[in-house]
Short mmCIF file of C-alpha atoms in Angstrom, two decimals:
data_model
loop_
_atom_site.label_atom_id
_atom_site.label_comp_id
_atom_site.label_asym_id
_atom_site.label_seq_id
_atom_site.Cartn_x
_atom_site.Cartn_y
_atom_site.Cartn_z
CA UNK A 1 0.00 0.00 0.00
CA UNK A 2 1.29 3.45 -0.91
CA UNK A 3 1.54 5.34 2.36
CA UNK A 4 1.67 9.08 1.94
CA UNK A 5 3.00 9.93 5.37
CA UNK A 6 6.53 10.48 4.07
CA UNK A 7 5.07 12.75 1.44
CA UNK A 8 4.03 15.31 4.05
CA UNK A 9 7.57 15.93 5.23
CA UNK A 10 9.32 15.77 1.89
CA UNK A 11 6.75 15.78 -0.86
CA UNK A 12 7.56 14.39 -4.28
CA UNK A 13 8.05 17.09 -6.91
CA UNK A 14 7.25 14.85 -9.84
CA UNK A 15 3.66 14.59 -11.13
CA UNK A 16 4.06 10.90 -12.00
CA UNK A 17 5.19 10.05 -8.44
CA UNK A 18 2.29 12.01 -6.95
CA UNK A 19 -0.22 10.28 -9.22
CA UNK A 20 1.19 6.90 -8.19
CA UNK A 21 0.92 7.81 -4.52
CA UNK A 22 -2.69 8.89 -4.98
CA UNK A 23 -3.80 5.50 -6.36
CA UNK A 24 -6.46 4.20 -3.97
CA UNK A 25 -5.21 1.22 -1.89
CA UNK A 26 -7.25 -1.85 -2.87
CA UNK A 27 -8.13 -2.51 0.81
CA UNK A 28 -10.57 0.41 0.61
CA UNK A 29 -12.93 -1.90 -1.31
CA UNK A 30 -13.48 -3.88 1.92
CA UNK A 31 -13.28 -0.87 4.23
CA UNK A 32 -16.74 -1.43 5.73
CA UNK A 33 -15.99 -5.01 6.73
CA UNK A 34 -12.31 -4.71 7.71
CA UNK A 35 -11.43 -5.94 11.18
CA UNK A 36 -7.63 -5.77 11.11
CA UNK A 37 -6.79 -2.65 13.14
CA UNK A 38 -3.39 -2.10 11.51
CA UNK A 39 -4.92 -2.03 8.05
CA UNK A 40 -7.65 0.39 9.19
CA UNK A 41 -5.02 2.70 10.72
CA UNK A 42 -2.96 2.53 7.50
CA UNK A 43 -5.99 3.39 5.36
CA UNK A 44 -6.95 6.29 7.66
CA UNK A 45 -3.37 7.60 7.44
CA UNK A 46 -3.45 7.31 3.65
CA UNK A 47 -6.70 9.28 3.45
CA UNK A 48 -5.50 11.93 5.89
CA UNK A 49 -2.45 12.59 3.72
CA UNK A 50 -4.13 12.23 0.32
CA UNK A 51 -5.62 15.73 0.59
CA UNK A 52 -2.15 17.26 0.98
CA UNK A 53 -1.00 15.17 -1.98
CA UNK A 54 -3.87 16.60 -4.06
CA UNK A 55 -2.85 20.10 -3.00
CA UNK A 56 0.76 19.41 -4.03
CA UNK A 57 -0.50 18.05 -7.33
CA UNK A 58 -2.58 21.19 -7.88
CA UNK A 59 0.52 23.33 -7.29
CA UNK A 60 2.59 21.31 -9.78
CA UNK A 61 0.01 21.55 -12.56
CA UNK A 62 1.17 24.87 -13.95
CA UNK A 63 3.15 23.07 -16.65
CA UNK A 64 1.61 21.79 -19.85
CA UNK A 65 0.79 18.09 -19.81
CA UNK A 66 0.83 15.68 -22.75
CA UNK A 67 -2.23 13.51 -23.56
CA UNK A 68 -0.88 10.49 -21.71
CA UNK A 69 -0.23 12.53 -18.54
CA UNK A 70 -3.69 14.07 -18.83
CA UNK A 71 -5.33 10.66 -18.97
CA UNK A 72 -3.29 9.53 -15.93
CA UNK A 73 -4.37 12.70 -14.14
CA UNK A 74 -8.06 12.10 -14.91
CA UNK A 75 -7.86 8.46 -13.84
CA UNK A 76 -6.19 9.43 -10.56
CA UNK A 77 -8.38 12.42 -9.65
CA UNK A 78 -11.81 11.29 -10.89
CA UNK A 79 -11.79 8.47 -8.30
CA UNK A 80 -12.29 11.18 -5.67
CA UNK A 81 -15.55 12.22 -7.34
CA UNK A 82 -18.70 10.47 -6.18
CA UNK A 83 -18.91 8.23 -3.14
CA UNK A 84 -16.26 6.13 -1.44
CA UNK A 85 -14.52 5.65 1.91
CA UNK A 86 -11.32 7.03 0.34
CA UNK A 87 -12.74 10.47 -0.43
CA UNK A 88 -14.27 13.46 1.39
CA UNK A 89 -16.07 16.70 0.57
CA UNK A 90 -12.75 18.58 0.57
CA UNK A 91 -11.03 16.05 -1.67
CA UNK A 92 -14.02 15.99 -4.02
CA UNK A 93 -13.89 19.79 -4.32
CA UNK A 94 -10.12 20.01 -4.78
CA UNK A 95 -10.04 17.26 -7.39
CA UNK A 96 -13.06 18.53 -9.31
CA UNK A 97 -12.63 22.27 -9.45
CA UNK A 98 -16.11 23.16 -8.25
CA UNK A 99 -16.29 26.41 -6.28
CA UNK A 100 -16.63 25.32 -2.70
CA UNK A 101 -15.73 25.87 0.91
CA UNK A 102 -12.79 23.94 2.27
CA UNK A 103 -14.30 23.55 5.69
CA UNK A 104 -11.55 21.68 7.44
CA UNK A 105 -8.41 22.60 5.55
CA UNK A 106 -8.84 26.22 4.56
CA UNK A 107 -10.91 27.63 7.37
CA UNK A 108 -13.98 28.17 5.22
CA UNK A 109 -12.10 30.08 2.56
CA UNK A 110 -13.75 30.12 -0.82
CA UNK A 111 -11.43 28.85 -3.52
CA UNK A 112 -11.66 29.69 -7.21
CA UNK A 113 -12.91 27.07 -9.62
CA UNK A 114 -9.52 26.36 -11.13
CA UNK A 115 -8.76 23.09 -9.44
CA UNK A 116 -7.33 19.90 -10.81
CA UNK A 117 -9.84 18.29 -13.19
CA UNK A 118 -11.02 21.59 -14.63
CA UNK A 119 -7.57 23.03 -15.27
CA UNK A 120 -7.57 21.78 -18.86
CA UNK A 121 -11.22 22.63 -19.58
CA UNK A 122 -13.70 20.09 -20.92
CA UNK A 123 -11.90 16.89 -21.99
CA UNK A 124 -11.95 16.02 -25.69
CA UNK A 125 -13.55 12.82 -26.96
CA UNK A 126 -10.04 11.63 -27.82
CA UNK A 127 -8.85 12.14 -24.23
CA UNK A 128 -11.91 10.37 -22.79
CA UNK A 129 -11.27 7.45 -25.15
CA UNK A 130 -7.65 7.38 -23.96
CA UNK A 131 -8.75 7.15 -20.29
CA UNK A 132 -11.29 4.42 -21.05
CA UNK A 133 -8.92 2.39 -23.23
CA UNK A 134 -5.76 2.82 -21.14
CA UNK A 135 -7.17 2.59 -17.62
CA UNK A 136 -10.77 1.32 -17.48
CA UNK A 137 -10.96 -1.36 -20.17
CA UNK A 138 -7.95 -3.43 -18.97
CA UNK A 139 -9.48 -3.57 -15.46
CA UNK A 140 -12.87 -4.86 -16.61
CA UNK A 141 -11.44 -7.01 -19.41
CA UNK A 142 -10.17 -9.57 -16.89
CA UNK A 143 -13.78 -10.40 -15.96
CA UNK A 144 -15.82 -9.63 -19.09
CA UNK A 145 -19.60 -9.50 -18.77
CA UNK A 146 -20.91 -12.88 -20.06
CA UNK A 147 -23.32 -11.18 -22.47
CA UNK A 148 -20.74 -8.87 -24.05
CA UNK A 149 -17.89 -9.34 -26.51
CA UNK A 150 -14.93 -7.84 -24.65
CA UNK A 151 -13.21 -6.80 -27.90
CA UNK A 152 -16.07 -5.19 -29.81
CA UNK A 153 -18.31 -4.18 -26.89
CA UNK A 154 -21.29 -5.71 -28.72
CA UNK A 155 -23.96 -7.92 -27.19
CA UNK A 156 -23.40 -11.65 -27.73
CA UNK A 157 -26.24 -13.73 -29.19
CA UNK A 158 -26.13 -16.00 -26.12
CA UNK A 159 -24.36 -16.04 -22.74
CA UNK A 160 -20.67 -16.89 -23.21
CA UNK A 161 -19.86 -20.15 -21.43
CA UNK A 162 -23.51 -21.07 -20.93
CA UNK A 163 -25.89 -20.37 -18.07
CA UNK A 164 -23.36 -21.09 -15.28
CA UNK A 165 -21.01 -18.42 -16.66
CA UNK A 166 -23.30 -15.74 -15.26
CA UNK A 167 -22.44 -17.03 -11.77
CA UNK A 168 -18.73 -17.48 -12.63
CA UNK A 169 -18.59 -13.76 -13.43
CA UNK A 170 -19.05 -13.08 -9.72
CA UNK A 171 -15.83 -14.95 -8.88
CA UNK A 172 -12.39 -13.35 -9.06
CA UNK A 173 -13.80 -9.89 -9.72
CA UNK A 174 -10.46 -8.14 -10.23
CA UNK A 175 -12.19 -4.80 -10.90
CA UNK A 176 -13.24 -4.69 -7.25
CA UNK A 177 -9.56 -4.43 -6.30
CA UNK A 178 -9.58 -0.98 -7.94
CA UNK A 179 -11.74 1.18 -5.65
CA UNK A 180 -13.08 4.23 -7.45
CA UNK A 181 -12.88 2.77 -10.96
CA UNK A 182 -16.67 3.18 -11.26
CA UNK A 183 -16.35 6.86 -10.30
CA UNK A 184 -13.87 7.40 -13.15
CA UNK A 185 -16.15 5.59 -15.60
CA UNK A 186 -19.12 7.74 -14.57
CA UNK A 187 -17.04 10.95 -14.77
CA UNK A 188 -15.94 10.08 -18.33
CA UNK A 189 -19.40 9.08 -19.61
CA UNK A 190 -20.94 12.27 -18.19
CA UNK A 191 -18.50 14.30 -20.28
CA UNK A 192 -19.06 12.65 -23.64
CA UNK A 193 -20.23 15.20 -26.17
CA UNK A 194 -22.95 13.28 -28.02
CA UNK A 195 -22.54 15.38 -31.20
CA UNK A 196 -18.78 14.77 -31.35
CA UNK A 197 -19.48 11.09 -30.68
CA UNK A 198 -21.96 10.86 -33.61
CA UNK A 199 -19.46 12.55 -35.93
CA UNK A 200 -16.61 10.25 -34.83
CA UNK A 201 -18.86 7.21 -35.21
CA UNK A 202 -19.97 8.27 -38.72
CA UNK A 203 -16.36 8.92 -39.69
CA UNK A 204 -15.28 5.47 -38.49
CA UNK A 205 -18.21 3.85 -40.35
CA UNK A 206 -17.25 5.69 -43.53
CA UNK A 207 -13.68 4.43 -43.29
CA UNK A 208 -14.92 0.90 -42.63
CA UNK A 209 -17.33 0.80 -45.59
CA UNK A 210 -15.50 2.61 -48.37
CA UNK A 211 -13.30 0.62 -50.78
CA UNK A 212 -9.61 0.58 -49.94
CA UNK A 213 -7.32 3.12 -51.58
CA UNK A 214 -10.10 5.70 -52.02
CA UNK A 215 -10.75 8.80 -49.98
CA UNK A 216 -13.85 9.57 -47.96
CA UNK A 217 -15.41 11.20 -51.02
CA UNK A 218 -14.93 7.96 -52.97
CA UNK A 219 -12.13 9.18 -55.24
CA UNK A 220 -8.54 8.02 -55.41
CA UNK A 221 -7.17 11.51 -54.94
CA UNK A 222 -9.11 14.10 -53.05
CA UNK A 223 -8.39 17.73 -54.00
CA UNK A 224 -7.66 19.89 -50.98
CA UNK B 1 -23.15 -3.75 -17.48
CA UNK B 2 -20.72 -5.44 -15.07
CA UNK B 3 -21.56 -2.81 -12.42
CA UNK B 4 -25.30 -2.97 -13.14
CA UNK B 5 -25.46 -6.77 -12.86
CA UNK B 6 -23.32 -7.04 -9.69
CA UNK B 7 -24.78 -8.64 -6.58
CA UNK B 8 -23.62 -5.82 -4.26
CA UNK B 9 -26.09 -2.93 -4.01
CA UNK B 10 -23.38 -0.21 -3.97
CA UNK B 11 -22.02 -1.34 -7.36
CA UNK B 12 -25.52 -1.84 -8.78
CA UNK B 13 -26.41 1.74 -7.80
CA UNK B 14 -23.27 3.04 -9.46
CA UNK B 15 -24.19 0.96 -12.53
CA UNK B 16 -27.60 2.69 -12.67
CA UNK B 17 -25.86 6.09 -12.59
CA UNK B 18 -23.53 5.03 -15.41
CA UNK B 19 -26.43 3.71 -17.52
CA UNK B 20 -28.32 6.99 -16.97
CA UNK B 21 -25.25 8.88 -18.18
CA UNK B 22 -24.85 6.53 -21.17
CA UNK B 23 -28.50 7.11 -22.19
CA UNK B 24 -27.94 10.85 -21.96
CA UNK B 25 -24.54 11.08 -23.66
CA UNK B 26 -24.19 8.18 -26.12
CA UNK B 27 -25.73 8.21 -29.61
CA UNK B 28 -28.89 6.05 -29.63
CA UNK B 29 -28.07 4.39 -33.00
CA UNK B 30 -24.80 3.18 -31.43
CA UNK B 31 -26.66 1.65 -28.47
CA UNK B 32 -29.09 -0.09 -30.84
CA UNK B 33 -26.40 -1.30 -33.24
CA UNK B 34 -24.25 -2.83 -30.48
CA UNK B 35 -27.24 -4.42 -28.72
CA UNK B 36 -26.51 -2.49 -25.49
CA UNK B 37 -30.04 -1.02 -25.46
CA UNK B 38 -31.43 -4.57 -25.55
CA UNK B 39 -29.22 -5.59 -22.60
CA UNK B 40 -30.25 -2.53 -20.57
CA UNK B 41 -33.94 -3.24 -21.17
CA UNK B 42 -33.45 -6.87 -20.08
CA UNK B 43 -32.16 -5.90 -16.60
#
């Protein structure tokens, strides 16, 4: 488990290291039923220091990020949106960018809406695809839904592996070892621009259907 | 769909939120073509 206590005294100055430290420990998935006191203390310590780590991250984000870093940033910070034992009102506000009161950390000081997830503005469809393909899909692909083709995302004509497979899907659910992955998925879907999605879909269909070696307009050489 | 069909209520609830967002933000022809709309209606 990444413990952030050392980060308070001598915080990492590298965005990648901070993002790694902010990954939610998998034990949070069983937080409600945990009985081991040491683990509970470790998780509480992680959460107590994660807010400072988000603040450090916010301070470091003045530099321009490439697409890969942006997708890592979204995956790391969107887990703090929504519900979960690993997040709090303050962490939600700092990671989202919504104008809010930091009740416990900033003595009720209003902060401007320029926080982490909103620093780059609305994410493009390309960036959302990058987050889903790079971070979300590999997690769910280990336990694909028995009625879906994991490669194409299309519905299967019948349950893969037969009737019992529906029960097998409840075993070895690796995605539950990634607390907050559902929050990231929801955050991404809520930001899909349906018009951009229709255009991208039509473009992909056009490329799929047209004969090879011709352009979208159907000619071999398209005047520009 | 994995979230929506899970046996734990907290994941099922999150799945409902995701499906709501999908219905609002994904093109309907895409949902029909991939059969996802059929799966959602079967839940």
